[in-house]
Amino acid sequence: MNKKQWGKVSVLISACLAAGAAFAEVQEGDAQRGQAAAATCTACHQANGGGMNIPGGESWPRLAGLDAGYIVKQLHDFKEGRRQNASMMPFANMLSDEQIADVAAYYSQMPITPAQGGESASEAVLARGQQLAERGDWDAYIVSCKSCHGPGGNGAGSDFPAITSQHAGYISSQLLAWKNDERSNDPQNLMGAIAKRMSEEDIQAVSAWYATQTVSEQPVNSAGEAAQ
């Protein structure tokens, strides 16, 4: 890699680090109240928070074990139009600020569930996915996923969610949304810049790889503490 190429990549890495250091204050929610408020969420995200992988359709993400601050931000972004989804926006608008904090606390403390969508991927596809996840592709200016989402894709605070054990259909749909300028609510448009450099084959590969990975550690909340 020449100096010009390294300069472009290092800017992206620096932006990841800067964004990761700026975690927002999040109202502490009550998980018990959140269980009641989340009753309308179960139709798509399931009673265990595991979501659904729907090949060829709209996949619903696993919420169980995600950082509470990340969930809070996404729900507020849906309410305020910073993130668009015809199915999610009505439900987000039904929740008060307190209920959003409660729902986020509830899901953040649930056990992480297995993902689907990567089980039929070939060894070559999974190998490419692992490369992108762990090392990136410097020739294409693609920063590794772990640079922002942390080792093992376990997430980093409220800005960068855990993507290990997330459904392949959901990961790929979001990468395509960033690639096509249909989503832009991430810090400094980091995901948009990276997704635009990825081919659709790369998107499918990294999505399949993360869907086949399991999380060995307990989920952590926005304060960095293990969920009980």
Coordinates of C-alpha atoms in Angstrom, one line a residue:
M1 CA 0.0 0.0 0.0
N2 CA 1.4 3.4 -0.9
K3 CA 1.3 6.5 1.3
K4 CA -1.7 8.0 -0.4
Q5 CA -3.7 4.8 0.0
W6 CA -2.6 4.5 3.7
G7 CA -3.6 8.1 4.2
K8 CA -7.2 7.4 3.1
V9 CA -7.5 4.3 5.2
S10 CA -6.0 5.9 8.3
V11 CA -8.5 8.7 8.1
L12 CA -11.3 6.1 8.4
I13 CA -9.7 4.3 11.3
S14 CA -9.2 7.6 13.1
A15 CA -12.8 8.5 12.6
C16 CA -13.9 5.2 14.1
L17 CA -11.8 5.8 17.1
A18 CA -13.0 9.4 17.5
A19 CA -16.6 8.4 17.2
G20 CA -16.2 5.5 19.6
A21 CA -14.8 7.8 22.3
A22 CA -17.9 10.1 22.2
F23 CA -20.5 7.9 23.8
A24 CA -23.7 9.8 24.6
E25 CA -25.4 9.9 28.0
V26 CA -28.3 7.6 28.0
Q27 CA -31.3 7.7 30.4
E28 CA -31.2 4.6 32.5
G29 CA -34.2 2.4 31.8
D30 CA -36.1 -0.1 33.9
A31 CA -36.0 -3.6 32.4
Q32 CA -39.1 -4.8 34.2
R33 CA -41.2 -1.9 32.8
G34 CA -39.5 -2.5 29.4
Q35 CA -40.8 -6.0 29.3
A36 CA -44.4 -4.7 29.3
A37 CA -43.6 -1.9 26.8
A38 CA -41.9 -4.4 24.4
A39 CA -45.1 -6.4 24.0
T40 CA -45.7 -4.9 20.6
C41 CA -42.1 -5.7 19.5
T42 CA -42.5 -9.4 19.8
A43 CA -44.4 -10.0 16.5
C44 CA -41.2 -9.2 14.6
H45 CA -38.3 -9.4 17.1
Q46 CA -39.8 -12.5 18.8
A47 CA -40.3 -13.1 22.5
N48 CA -36.7 -13.9 23.1
G49 CA -35.5 -10.8 21.2
G50 CA -33.9 -13.0 18.5
G51 CA -35.5 -11.4 15.5
M52 CA -36.0 -13.3 12.2
N53 CA -33.9 -14.0 9.1
I54 CA -36.2 -13.9 6.1
P55 CA -34.4 -14.8 2.8
G56 CA -35.7 -12.5 0.1
G57 CA -37.7 -10.5 2.5
E58 CA -37.3 -8.0 5.3
S59 CA -35.2 -9.6 8.1
W60 CA -35.7 -8.4 11.6
P61 CA -32.6 -7.9 13.8
R62 CA -31.7 -9.6 17.0
L63 CA -32.1 -7.1 19.8
A64 CA -31.3 -9.4 22.6
G65 CA -28.0 -8.5 24.2
L66 CA -27.5 -5.3 22.1
D67 CA -26.1 -2.2 23.9
A68 CA -29.0 -0.2 25.5
G69 CA -27.6 3.1 24.3
Y70 CA -27.6 1.9 20.7
I71 CA -31.2 0.7 20.9
V72 CA -32.2 4.1 22.4
K73 CA -30.5 6.0 19.6
Q74 CA -32.1 3.9 16.9
L75 CA -35.6 4.3 18.3
H76 CA -35.2 8.0 18.6
D77 CA -33.8 8.1 15.0
F78 CA -36.9 6.3 13.8
K79 CA -39.2 8.7 15.7
E80 CA -37.4 11.8 14.4
G81 CA -37.0 10.6 10.8
R82 CA -33.2 10.3 10.8
R83 CA -33.7 6.6 10.0
Q84 CA -36.4 5.4 7.7
N85 CA -38.3 2.1 7.9
A86 CA -42.0 2.0 7.2
S87 CA -42.6 -0.9 9.6
M88 CA -40.5 0.5 12.5
M89 CA -41.5 4.1 12.5
P90 CA -45.1 3.6 13.7
F91 CA -44.0 1.5 16.6
A92 CA -41.2 3.9 17.6
N93 CA -43.7 6.7 17.6
M94 CA -45.9 4.9 20.1
L95 CA -43.1 4.9 22.7
S96 CA -42.4 7.7 25.1
D97 CA -38.8 8.6 25.9
E98 CA -39.1 6.7 29.2
Q99 CA -40.5 3.7 27.4
I100 CA -37.7 3.8 24.9
A101 CA -35.2 3.7 27.7
D102 CA -37.1 0.9 29.4
V103 CA -37.4 -1.3 26.2
A104 CA -33.7 -0.8 25.6
A105 CA -32.8 -1.9 29.1
Y106 CA -35.0 -4.9 28.8
Y107 CA -33.5 -6.1 25.5
S108 CA -29.9 -5.3 26.5
Q109 CA -30.2 -7.8 29.4
M110 CA -31.6 -10.7 27.4
P111 CA -29.3 -13.6 26.4
I112 CA -27.8 -13.4 22.9
T113 CA -29.5 -15.8 20.5
P114 CA -28.0 -17.6 17.5
A115 CA -28.2 -16.0 14.1
Q116 CA -29.3 -17.4 10.7
G117 CA -28.5 -16.9 7.1
G118 CA -24.9 -18.0 6.9
E119 CA -25.3 -21.8 7.2
S120 CA -25.4 -22.4 3.5
A121 CA -22.5 -20.2 2.6
S122 CA -19.5 -21.8 0.9
E123 CA -16.1 -22.0 2.6
A124 CA -14.7 -19.5 0.0
V125 CA -17.5 -17.0 0.8
L126 CA -17.0 -17.4 4.6
A127 CA -13.2 -16.9 4.1
R128 CA -13.8 -13.7 2.2
G129 CA -16.2 -12.6 4.9
Q130 CA -13.7 -13.3 7.7
Q131 CA -11.0 -11.3 5.8
L132 CA -13.2 -8.3 5.6
A133 CA -14.3 -8.6 9.2
E134 CA -10.9 -9.1 10.7
R135 CA -8.4 -7.5 8.3
G136 CA -10.4 -5.5 5.7
D137 CA -9.2 -5.1 2.1
W138 CA -6.6 -2.3 2.0
D139 CA -6.4 -2.4 -1.8
A140 CA -10.1 -1.4 -1.9
Y141 CA -9.8 1.0 1.0
I142 CA -12.1 -1.2 3.1
V143 CA -11.4 -0.9 6.8
S144 CA -11.9 -4.1 8.8
C145 CA -15.2 -4.3 10.6
K146 CA -13.4 -4.9 13.9
S147 CA -11.8 -1.5 13.7
C148 CA -15.1 0.0 14.8
H149 CA -17.2 -2.9 16.0
G150 CA -14.5 -4.3 18.2
P151 CA -12.7 -7.7 18.4
G152 CA -15.0 -10.5 17.5
G153 CA -17.7 -8.0 16.3
N154 CA -18.9 -7.8 19.9
G155 CA -19.7 -4.1 19.7
A156 CA -18.1 -0.9 21.1
G157 CA -20.3 1.3 23.2
S158 CA -23.5 2.9 21.9
D159 CA -22.2 3.9 18.5
F160 CA -21.0 0.6 17.1
P161 CA -23.4 -2.4 17.8
A162 CA -22.5 -6.0 18.2
I163 CA -22.8 -7.7 14.8
T164 CA -21.6 -11.2 15.7
S165 CA -24.6 -13.5 15.9
Q166 CA -26.7 -11.0 13.9
H167 CA -28.9 -12.3 11.1
A168 CA -27.2 -12.3 7.7
G169 CA -30.3 -10.9 6.0
Y170 CA -30.4 -7.9 8.3
I171 CA -26.6 -7.1 8.1
S172 CA -26.7 -7.2 4.3
S173 CA -29.8 -5.1 4.1
Q174 CA -28.3 -2.4 6.2
L175 CA -25.0 -2.4 4.3
L176 CA -26.9 -2.1 1.1
A177 CA -28.9 0.8 2.6
W178 CA -25.7 2.6 3.4
K179 CA -24.2 1.8 0.0
N180 CA -27.3 3.2 -1.7
D181 CA -27.6 6.3 0.5
E182 CA -30.8 5.0 2.1
R183 CA -29.3 5.1 5.6
S184 CA -27.0 7.7 7.1
N185 CA -27.5 7.8 10.9
D186 CA -24.1 6.6 11.9
P187 CA -21.2 8.7 13.2
Q188 CA -19.5 10.7 10.5
N189 CA -21.0 8.6 7.8
L190 CA -18.4 5.9 8.4
M191 CA -20.6 3.1 7.3
G192 CA -21.6 4.9 4.1
A193 CA -18.0 5.4 3.2
I194 CA -17.1 1.8 3.8
A195 CA -20.2 0.2 2.3
K196 CA -19.8 2.1 -1.0
R197 CA -16.4 0.4 -1.5
M198 CA -17.9 -3.1 -1.0
S199 CA -19.3 -5.1 -3.8
E200 CA -22.6 -6.9 -3.3
E201 CA -20.6 -10.2 -3.1
D202 CA -18.5 -8.7 -0.3
I203 CA -21.6 -7.6 1.5
Q204 CA -23.1 -11.1 1.3
A205 CA -19.8 -12.7 2.4
V206 CA -19.3 -10.6 5.6
S207 CA -23.0 -10.9 6.5
A208 CA -22.8 -14.6 6.2
W209 CA -19.6 -14.8 8.3
Y210 CA -20.9 -12.8 11.2
A211 CA -24.2 -14.8 11.2
T212 CA -22.1 -18.0 11.7
Q213 CA -20.2 -16.6 14.7
T214 CA -21.2 -17.0 18.3
V215 CA -20.6 -14.6 21.2
S216 CA -18.7 -16.3 24.1
E217 CA -18.9 -13.4 26.5
Q218 CA -21.9 -11.9 28.3
P219 CA -23.6 -9.0 26.7
V220 CA -22.6 -5.6 28.2
N221 CA -24.6 -2.5 28.8
S222 CA -23.7 1.0 27.8
A223 CA -21.7 1.5 31.1
G224 CA -19.5 -1.5 30.1
E225 CA -20.9 -3.8 32.8
A226 CA -21.9 -7.4 32.2
A227 CA -25.6 -7.8 32.0
Q228 CA -27.0 -9.8 34.9

